[in-house]
Amino acid sequence: MHVRLGVPVAQEHGEPAVYDQPIHTGEGGHDVTVGADVNAMALHLARNTGPVTHLPGNEAFVNVVQTFRLLADGRPATWASVKPTDGEDPAIAEDFERQLASFYECPRGIPDNVEETHWTTNSAPPGVDSGQYATAEEA
Amino acid sequence: MDLLIRFLRFLFSPFVPQAAWALKMNQGYDAEVVGLFGDVALPPAAGTSTATTATSMTDSGATFGSNVYKWHMVICGTAYGIIQSHTGTALTIDRWYSLTSPGGSAASTPGSTTAYMILPVGGPCNFIHLTTTGSFTPSATDTTLSGEITTAGGGLVAKLATVAHVAGTSTATLTTVHVANGSDSLPAVVTGIGVTGSLVAAKGPLLYETAYGSSATAASSGDQVTSVDTITL
């Protein structure tokens, strides 16, 4: 699945940017538990501030939250989008998007004006079309 | 409860990243050159194999030279491997990977007579291996990760990492969340990681090594160890 999150301010250029993270959820990848209780996971992570967590079946969630915190300087995501990759069960991406949007308390899906407001892949600054998001629906 | 959770989510920044900045191996510089710039001046290498095994591919009519394609990716049918060494006619690879599931089980060995192509670039270095070496100290001269966890069937063995990047910035991260299982020897005190181009232990290239800021102990089945390696591009 392809995870994209809105970074409110990227420290290097001081503007909103798209966070990209493809995640393999099949054999040898990072698991998603469809229907996972996001509040319970958040509480677990708050109580377990050390190096080891215990949320088996939710490795993708731990992976994204941990990584995004580093790359977004601890700020929450402003939007969350998860698209399935070829051959992947769309229900997994659908529910994972729900989990991330719930955790960050942000809207689901890529904003319609993402090219106007964010740095996007291929180093396109706000206002420059990266060619990757013809419409939010296609992205 | 909801308010408490919201408060904890963002105010306390609860996570402790395990790996910070990576030390690049000498071998890693070489692999990076092959990966980024390729060896397009080398003679084309494509044809049909005459023999294959789980870790090798032979083309009896080839003239590969000797180790000029080391670390390159060879695609054979629908599988690929990372070349560890080779002679004029035979490639030794780490294993066969499925194009759609490189972090999973090894792909079936291609048939003995299968079309192949050696790409002019290296394979992706996106596998994270864990070590339990006490006082682990990365060294640029390392070519294998000492004390690597290799327990058969264990959840702490090498794993395919996710790669994350924020548009327009100069860093990327490699992240894995390893999950201990009943096959692992627990407790396991993890002290650092190695980033390689192979899912197989002790196979190269070894690109980075990073020591954890503090060790992480997986004590029971289901415990997760997260490694986030930040790479400056």
CSV table of C-alpha atoms in Angstrom, one decimal:
chain,number,residue,atom,x,y,z
A,1,MET,CA,0.0,0.0,0.0
A,2,HIS,CA,1.1,3.6,-0.5
A,3,VAL,CA,0.9,5.8,2.5
A,4,ARG,CA,0.9,9.6,2.0
A,5,LEU,CA,0.5,12.1,4.8
A,6,GLY,CA,0.4,15.8,4.9
A,7,VAL,CA,3.4,17.4,6.7
A,8,PRO,CA,2.3,20.8,8.0
A,9,VAL,CA,5.8,22.4,7.8
A,10,ALA,CA,8.9,20.7,6.5
A,11,GLN,CA,11.8,22.1,8.5
A,12,GLU,CA,14.1,22.3,5.5
A,13,HIS,CA,12.0,24.5,3.3
A,14,GLY,CA,9.4,25.8,5.8
A,15,GLU,CA,6.4,24.8,3.7
A,16,PRO,CA,3.8,22.0,3.7
A,17,ALA,CA,5.0,18.8,2.0
A,18,VAL,CA,3.8,15.3,1.1
A,19,TYR,CA,5.2,12.4,3.1
A,20,ASP,CA,5.5,9.3,1.0
A,21,GLN,CA,5.9,5.8,2.3
A,22,PRO,CA,5.2,2.6,0.4
A,23,ILE,CA,4.6,-0.3,2.7
A,24,HIS,CA,4.5,-4.0,1.8
A,25,THR,CA,1.9,-5.8,3.8
A,26,GLY,CA,2.3,-9.3,2.4
A,27,GLU,CA,4.6,-12.0,3.5
A,28,GLY,CA,7.7,-10.6,5.0
A,29,GLY,CA,6.2,-7.1,5.2
A,30,HIS,CA,4.4,-5.1,7.9
A,31,ASP,CA,1.0,-6.3,9.1
A,32,VAL,CA,-2.2,-4.3,9.4
A,33,THR,CA,-5.1,-5.5,11.6
A,34,VAL,CA,-8.3,-4.4,10.0
A,35,GLY,CA,-10.6,-2.8,12.6
A,36,ALA,CA,-7.8,-2.2,15.1
A,37,ASP,CA,-8.7,0.1,18.1
A,38,VAL,CA,-6.7,3.3,17.4
A,39,ASN,CA,-7.3,4.7,20.9
A,40,ALA,CA,-6.0,1.5,22.5
A,41,MET,CA,-2.9,1.6,20.3
A,42,ALA,CA,-2.3,5.3,21.1
A,43,LEU,CA,-2.6,4.6,24.8
A,44,HIS,CA,-0.3,1.6,24.5
A,45,LEU,CA,2.3,3.8,22.8
A,46,ALA,CA,1.9,6.5,25.3
A,47,ARG,CA,2.5,4.0,28.2
A,48,ASN,CA,5.4,2.3,26.5
A,49,THR,CA,7.7,5.1,25.7
A,50,GLY,CA,10.8,2.9,25.6
A,51,PRO,CA,12.3,1.1,22.7
A,52,VAL,CA,10.0,-1.9,22.6
A,53,THR,CA,6.3,-2.0,21.9
A,54,HIS,CA,3.8,-4.8,22.0
A,55,LEU,CA,1.1,-4.3,19.3
A,56,PRO,CA,1.5,-7.5,17.3
A,57,GLY,CA,-0.4,-7.4,14.0
A,58,ASN,CA,-0.1,-3.7,13.8
A,59,GLU,CA,3.5,-3.3,12.7
A,60,ALA,CA,2.6,-1.0,9.8
A,61,PHE,CA,0.9,1.4,12.3
A,62,VAL,CA,3.9,1.5,14.6
A,63,ASN,CA,6.2,1.9,11.6
A,64,VAL,CA,4.3,4.9,10.1
A,65,VAL,CA,3.7,6.7,13.4
A,66,GLN,CA,7.3,6.3,14.5
A,67,THR,CA,8.8,7.4,11.2
A,68,PHE,CA,6.4,10.3,10.6
A,69,ARG,CA,7.1,11.7,14.0
A,70,LEU,CA,10.8,11.9,13.1
A,71,LEU,CA,10.3,13.4,9.6
A,72,ALA,CA,7.6,15.8,10.6
A,73,ASP,CA,9.4,17.1,13.7
A,74,GLY,CA,6.8,15.6,16.0
A,75,ARG,CA,3.9,17.5,14.4
A,76,PRO,CA,0.7,15.5,13.6
A,77,ALA,CA,-0.3,14.9,10.0
A,78,THR,CA,-2.7,17.3,8.4
A,79,TRP,CA,-4.3,14.7,6.1
A,80,ALA,CA,-3.9,10.9,5.5
A,81,SER,CA,-4.2,8.9,2.3
A,82,VAL,CA,-3.6,5.2,1.9
A,83,LYS,CA,-4.0,3.5,-1.5
A,84,PRO,CA,-3.7,-0.2,-2.2
A,85,THR,CA,-1.0,-1.4,-4.6
A,86,ASP,CA,-1.7,-4.0,-7.3
A,87,GLY,CA,-2.9,-7.3,-5.9
A,88,GLU,CA,-3.4,-6.0,-2.4
A,89,ASP,CA,-6.7,-6.2,-0.6
A,90,PRO,CA,-8.3,-2.7,-0.8
A,91,ALA,CA,-9.9,-3.2,2.5
A,92,ILE,CA,-6.5,-3.2,4.2
A,93,ALA,CA,-5.5,0.2,2.8
A,94,GLU,CA,-9.0,1.5,3.4
A,95,ASP,CA,-8.9,0.6,7.1
A,96,PHE,CA,-5.3,1.7,7.5
A,97,GLU,CA,-6.2,5.1,6.2
A,98,ARG,CA,-9.0,5.2,8.8
A,99,GLN,CA,-6.5,4.3,11.5
A,100,LEU,CA,-4.0,7.1,10.6
A,101,ALA,CA,-6.7,9.7,10.1
A,102,SER,CA,-8.2,8.8,13.5
A,103,PHE,CA,-4.8,8.9,15.2
A,104,TYR,CA,-3.8,12.3,13.8
A,105,GLU,CA,-7.4,13.5,13.9
A,106,CYS,CA,-7.1,14.7,10.3
A,107,PRO,CA,-9.2,14.4,7.1
A,108,ARG,CA,-8.9,11.3,4.9
A,109,GLY,CA,-7.7,11.6,1.3
A,110,ILE,CA,-5.3,13.8,-0.6
A,111,PRO,CA,-6.5,17.5,-0.7
A,112,ASP,CA,-7.8,18.6,-4.1
A,113,ASN,CA,-5.3,21.5,-4.0
A,114,VAL,CA,-2.3,19.5,-2.9
A,115,GLU,CA,-0.2,20.7,-5.9
A,116,GLU,CA,-0.9,24.3,-5.0
A,117,THR,CA,-0.2,24.0,-1.4
A,118,HIS,CA,2.4,21.3,-0.8
A,119,TRP,CA,5.8,20.3,-2.0
A,120,THR,CA,5.1,17.1,-3.9
A,121,THR,CA,7.1,14.2,-5.2
A,122,ASN,CA,9.7,15.0,-7.8
A,123,SER,CA,10.6,18.1,-5.8
A,124,ALA,CA,7.8,20.2,-7.1
A,125,PRO,CA,7.3,23.2,-4.8
A,126,PRO,CA,3.8,24.5,-4.1
A,127,GLY,CA,2.3,25.8,-7.3
A,128,VAL,CA,4.3,23.5,-9.5
A,129,ASP,CA,2.5,20.4,-10.9
A,130,SER,CA,4.5,17.3,-10.2
A,131,GLY,CA,2.3,15.4,-12.6
A,132,GLN,CA,1.5,12.9,-9.9
A,133,TYR,CA,-1.8,14.0,-8.7
A,134,ALA,CA,-4.0,14.8,-11.8
A,135,THR,CA,-7.0,14.7,-9.4
A,136,ALA,CA,-7.2,13.7,-5.8
A,137,GLU,CA,-9.4,10.7,-7.0
A,138,GLU,CA,-6.7,9.4,-9.3
A,139,ALA,CA,-3.9,9.8,-6.8
B,1,MET,CA,-10.3,8.8,28.2
B,2,ASP,CA,-10.4,10.3,24.7
B,3,LEU,CA,-9.0,13.6,26.0
B,4,LEU,CA,-6.2,11.8,27.9
B,5,ILE,CA,-5.3,9.9,24.8
B,6,ARG,CA,-5.3,13.0,22.6
B,7,PHE,CA,-3.1,14.7,25.2
B,8,LEU,CA,-0.6,11.9,25.3
B,9,ARG,CA,-0.5,11.4,21.5
B,10,PHE,CA,1.1,14.7,20.7
B,11,LEU,CA,2.3,16.3,23.9
B,12,PHE,CA,4.6,13.6,25.1
B,13,SER,CA,5.9,12.4,21.7
B,14,PRO,CA,6.0,9.0,23.2
B,15,PHE,CA,8.3,7.1,20.8
B,16,VAL,CA,11.9,6.5,21.2
B,17,PRO,CA,13.5,6.0,17.8
B,18,GLN,CA,16.0,3.2,18.0
B,19,ALA,CA,18.5,4.0,15.3
B,20,ALA,CA,19.7,7.4,14.4
B,21,TRP,CA,22.3,8.4,11.8
B,22,ALA,CA,23.9,5.6,9.9
B,23,LEU,CA,27.6,5.0,9.4
B,24,LYS,CA,28.3,4.2,5.8
B,25,MET,CA,30.6,1.2,5.1
B,26,ASN,CA,33.5,1.4,2.7
B,27,GLN,CA,31.6,-1.3,0.8
B,28,GLY,CA,28.6,0.9,0.9
B,29,TYR,CA,30.2,3.7,-1.0
B,30,ASP,CA,31.0,1.2,-3.8
B,31,ALA,CA,27.4,-0.2,-3.8
B,32,GLU,CA,26.0,3.4,-3.8
B,33,VAL,CA,28.0,4.2,-7.0
B,34,VAL,CA,26.7,1.1,-8.7
B,35,GLY,CA,23.2,1.9,-7.5
B,36,LEU,CA,23.1,5.5,-8.4
B,37,PHE,CA,25.2,5.8,-11.5
B,38,GLY,CA,25.4,2.2,-12.9
B,39,ASP,CA,28.0,0.5,-14.9
B,40,VAL,CA,26.7,1.3,-18.3
B,41,ALA,CA,30.1,1.0,-19.9
B,42,LEU,CA,30.2,-2.7,-19.1
B,43,PRO,CA,29.3,-5.1,-21.9
B,44,PRO,CA,25.6,-6.0,-22.1
B,45,ALA,CA,24.9,-9.1,-20.2
B,46,ALA,CA,21.7,-10.9,-21.3
B,47,GLY,CA,21.0,-14.3,-22.7
B,48,THR,CA,19.5,-17.6,-21.7
B,49,SER,CA,20.8,-19.6,-18.8
B,50,THR,CA,22.0,-23.1,-19.2
B,51,ALA,CA,21.8,-24.1,-15.5
B,52,THR,CA,20.3,-22.7,-12.3
B,53,THR,CA,20.3,-23.5,-8.6
B,54,ALA,CA,18.9,-21.7,-5.6
B,55,THR,CA,22.0,-19.5,-5.4
B,56,SER,CA,23.5,-19.6,-8.9
B,57,MET,CA,22.9,-19.1,-12.6
B,58,THR,CA,25.1,-20.3,-15.3
B,59,ASP,CA,25.3,-19.4,-19.0
B,60,SER,CA,28.0,-21.6,-20.5
B,61,GLY,CA,28.3,-19.3,-23.5
B,62,ALA,CA,28.8,-16.1,-21.5
B,63,THR,CA,31.9,-14.0,-21.0
B,64,PHE,CA,31.0,-12.1,-17.9
B,65,GLY,CA,34.5,-11.5,-16.8
B,66,SER,CA,35.4,-11.8,-13.1
B,67,ASN,CA,33.3,-10.0,-10.5
B,68,VAL,CA,32.7,-6.9,-12.6
B,69,TYR,CA,28.9,-7.4,-11.9
B,70,LYS,CA,29.3,-7.8,-8.2
B,71,TRP,CA,26.2,-6.3,-6.3
B,72,HIS,CA,24.4,-6.0,-9.6
B,73,MET,CA,20.8,-7.3,-10.0
B,74,VAL,CA,20.2,-10.2,-12.3
B,75,ILE,CA,16.7,-10.8,-13.5
B,76,CYS,CA,16.0,-14.4,-14.6
B,77,GLY,CA,12.4,-15.1,-15.7
B,78,THR,CA,10.2,-13.5,-13.0
B,79,ALA,CA,12.8,-13.7,-10.2
B,80,TYR,CA,15.9,-11.7,-9.4
B,81,GLY,CA,19.0,-12.1,-7.3
B,82,ILE,CA,21.9,-10.0,-6.1
B,83,ILE,CA,25.2,-11.1,-7.6
B,84,GLN,CA,27.7,-11.8,-4.8
B,85,SER,CA,30.5,-13.0,-7.1
B,86,HIS,CA,30.9,-14.5,-10.5
B,87,THR,CA,33.2,-16.2,-13.0
B,88,GLY,CA,33.1,-15.8,-16.8
B,89,THR,CA,30.1,-18.1,-17.1
B,90,ALA,CA,28.5,-18.5,-13.6
B,91,LEU,CA,26.9,-16.1,-11.2
B,92,THR,CA,26.6,-16.7,-7.5
B,93,ILE,CA,23.7,-14.9,-6.0
B,94,ASP,CA,22.3,-14.5,-2.5
B,95,ARG,CA,18.9,-16.1,-3.3
B,96,TRP,CA,16.1,-15.6,-5.8
B,97,TYR,CA,13.6,-12.9,-4.9
B,98,SER,CA,10.0,-12.6,-6.0
B,99,LEU,CA,9.5,-9.3,-7.8
B,100,THR,CA,6.2,-8.7,-5.9
B,101,SER,CA,7.3,-10.0,-2.5
B,102,PRO,CA,11.0,-9.4,-2.0
B,103,GLY,CA,10.8,-9.6,1.8
B,104,GLY,CA,9.0,-13.0,1.7
B,105,SER,CA,10.1,-16.5,1.0
B,106,ALA,CA,12.7,-17.1,-1.7
B,107,ALA,CA,11.2,-17.3,-5.2
B,108,SER,CA,11.3,-20.6,-7.0
B,109,THR,CA,14.5,-21.3,-8.8
B,110,PRO,CA,14.1,-20.4,-12.4
B,111,GLY,CA,14.1,-23.2,-14.9
B,112,SER,CA,17.5,-24.2,-16.2
B,113,THR,CA,17.0,-22.5,-19.5
B,114,THR,CA,15.5,-19.1,-18.7
B,115,ALA,CA,16.0,-15.7,-20.3
B,116,TYR,CA,18.0,-13.4,-18.0
B,117,MET,CA,19.4,-9.9,-17.9
B,118,ILE,CA,22.0,-8.4,-15.6
B,119,LEU,CA,20.9,-4.8,-15.0
B,120,PRO,CA,23.6,-2.1,-15.2
B,121,VAL,CA,22.7,-1.0,-11.7
B,122,GLY,CA,22.7,-2.5,-8.2
B,123,GLY,CA,19.7,-3.8,-6.3
B,124,PRO,CA,17.9,-1.8,-3.6
B,125,CYS,CA,19.6,-1.8,-0.2
B,126,ASN,CA,16.5,-1.9,1.9
B,127,PHE,CA,16.9,-4.8,4.3
B,128,ILE,CA,17.5,-4.2,8.0
B,129,HIS,CA,19.4,-6.9,10.0
B,130,LEU,CA,19.5,-6.8,13.8
B,131,THR,CA,22.6,-7.5,16.0
B,132,THR,CA,22.9,-8.5,19.6
B,133,THR,CA,26.7,-7.8,19.7
B,134,GLY,CA,27.4,-6.2,23.1
B,135,SER,CA,28.8,-2.7,22.9
B,136,PHE,CA,28.2,-2.8,19.1
B,137,THR,CA,30.5,-0.3,17.3
B,138,PRO,CA,30.0,0.3,13.6
B,139,SER,CA,33.2,0.2,11.6
B,140,ALA,CA,33.6,1.4,8.0
B,141,THR,CA,35.7,-1.6,7.2
B,142,ASP,CA,33.0,-4.1,8.2
B,143,THR,CA,31.7,-6.3,5.4
B,144,THR,CA,29.2,-8.3,7.5
B,145,LEU,CA,27.2,-7.5,10.6
B,146,SER,CA,28.7,-9.2,13.6
B,147,GLY,CA,26.3,-10.9,16.0
B,148,GLU,CA,23.4,-10.9,13.6
B,149,ILE,CA,20.2,-12.6,14.7
B,150,THR,CA,19.7,-15.5,12.3
B,151,THR,CA,17.3,-17.8,14.3
B,152,ALA,CA,15.5,-19.9,11.8
B,153,GLY,CA,11.8,-19.0,11.8
B,154,GLY,CA,12.4,-16.2,14.2
B,155,GLY,CA,10.8,-12.8,13.9
B,156,LEU,CA,14.0,-10.9,14.6
B,157,VAL,CA,15.8,-12.0,11.5
B,158,ALA,CA,16.5,-9.6,8.6
B,159,LYS,CA,13.4,-7.8,7.3
B,160,LEU,CA,12.4,-5.7,4.3
B,161,ALA,CA,12.3,-2.0,5.4
B,162,THR,CA,9.9,0.7,4.4
B,163,VAL,CA,11.4,3.8,2.9
B,164,ALA,CA,9.9,7.2,3.7
B,165,HIS,CA,10.7,10.6,2.4
B,166,VAL,CA,9.2,14.1,2.7
B,167,ALA,CA,9.1,15.9,-0.7
B,168,GLY,CA,11.8,18.5,-1.2
B,169,THR,CA,14.0,17.5,1.8
B,170,SER,CA,17.4,15.9,1.9
B,171,THR,CA,16.8,12.9,4.1
B,172,ALA,CA,15.0,9.6,3.9
B,173,THR,CA,14.4,6.9,6.5
B,174,LEU,CA,14.5,3.1,6.5
B,175,THR,CA,12.2,1.6,9.1
B,176,THR,CA,11.4,-1.9,10.2
B,177,VAL,CA,9.2,-3.2,13.0
B,178,HIS,CA,10.5,-6.6,13.9
B,179,VAL,CA,8.2,-8.8,16.0
B,180,ALA,CA,9.7,-11.5,18.2
B,181,ASN,CA,8.0,-14.9,18.0
B,182,GLY,CA,8.1,-18.3,19.6
B,183,SER,CA,11.1,-19.4,17.6
B,184,ASP,CA,13.3,-16.5,18.8
B,185,SER,CA,15.8,-16.9,21.6
B,186,LEU,CA,14.4,-14.6,24.2
B,187,PRO,CA,15.1,-12.3,25.8
B,188,ALA,CA,17.1,-10.8,22.9
B,189,VAL,CA,19.0,-7.6,23.6
B,190,VAL,CA,19.3,-5.8,20.3
B,191,THR,CA,22.1,-3.3,20.1
B,192,GLY,CA,22.2,-2.1,16.5
B,193,ILE,CA,21.4,-2.8,12.9
B,194,GLY,CA,23.0,-3.3,9.5
B,195,VAL,CA,21.4,-2.2,6.2
B,196,THR,CA,22.1,-4.4,3.3
B,197,GLY,CA,21.0,-5.3,-0.2
B,198,SER,CA,20.2,-8.8,0.8
B,199,LEU,CA,17.7,-10.6,3.0
B,200,VAL,CA,20.3,-13.3,3.6
B,201,ALA,CA,22.6,-13.1,6.6
B,202,ALA,CA,26.2,-12.2,5.8
B,203,LYS,CA,25.5,-11.4,2.2
B,204,GLY,CA,26.2,-8.1,0.7
B,205,PRO,CA,26.4,-5.4,0.0
B,206,LEU,CA,26.5,-4.0,3.6
B,207,LEU,CA,25.6,-0.3,3.1
B,208,TYR,CA,25.2,1.0,6.7
B,209,GLU,CA,25.7,0.1,10.3
B,210,THR,CA,24.1,1.9,13.2
B,211,ALA,CA,24.4,1.4,16.9
B,212,TYR,CA,21.3,2.0,18.9
B,213,GLY,CA,21.4,4.8,21.4
B,214,SER,CA,20.3,2.3,24.0
B,215,SER,CA,19.7,-1.4,23.7
B,216,ALA,CA,16.2,-2.8,23.0
B,217,THR,CA,15.2,-6.0,24.8
B,218,ALA,CA,12.6,-8.2,23.2
B,219,ALA,CA,11.5,-10.2,26.2
B,220,SER,CA,8.5,-12.1,25.0
B,221,SER,CA,6.7,-13.3,21.8
B,222,GLY,CA,4.9,-10.3,20.2
B,223,ASP,CA,7.4,-7.7,21.4
B,224,GLN,CA,8.2,-5.3,18.7
B,225,VAL,CA,11.6,-3.7,18.0
B,226,THR,CA,11.4,-0.6,15.8
B,227,SER,CA,14.5,0.6,13.9
B,228,VAL,CA,14.4,3.9,12.1
B,229,ASP,CA,17.6,4.7,10.2
B,230,THR,CA,17.8,8.3,8.9
B,231,ILE,CA,19.9,8.7,5.7
B,232,THR,CA,21.1,12.0,4.4
B,233,LEU,CA,20.8,11.9,0.6
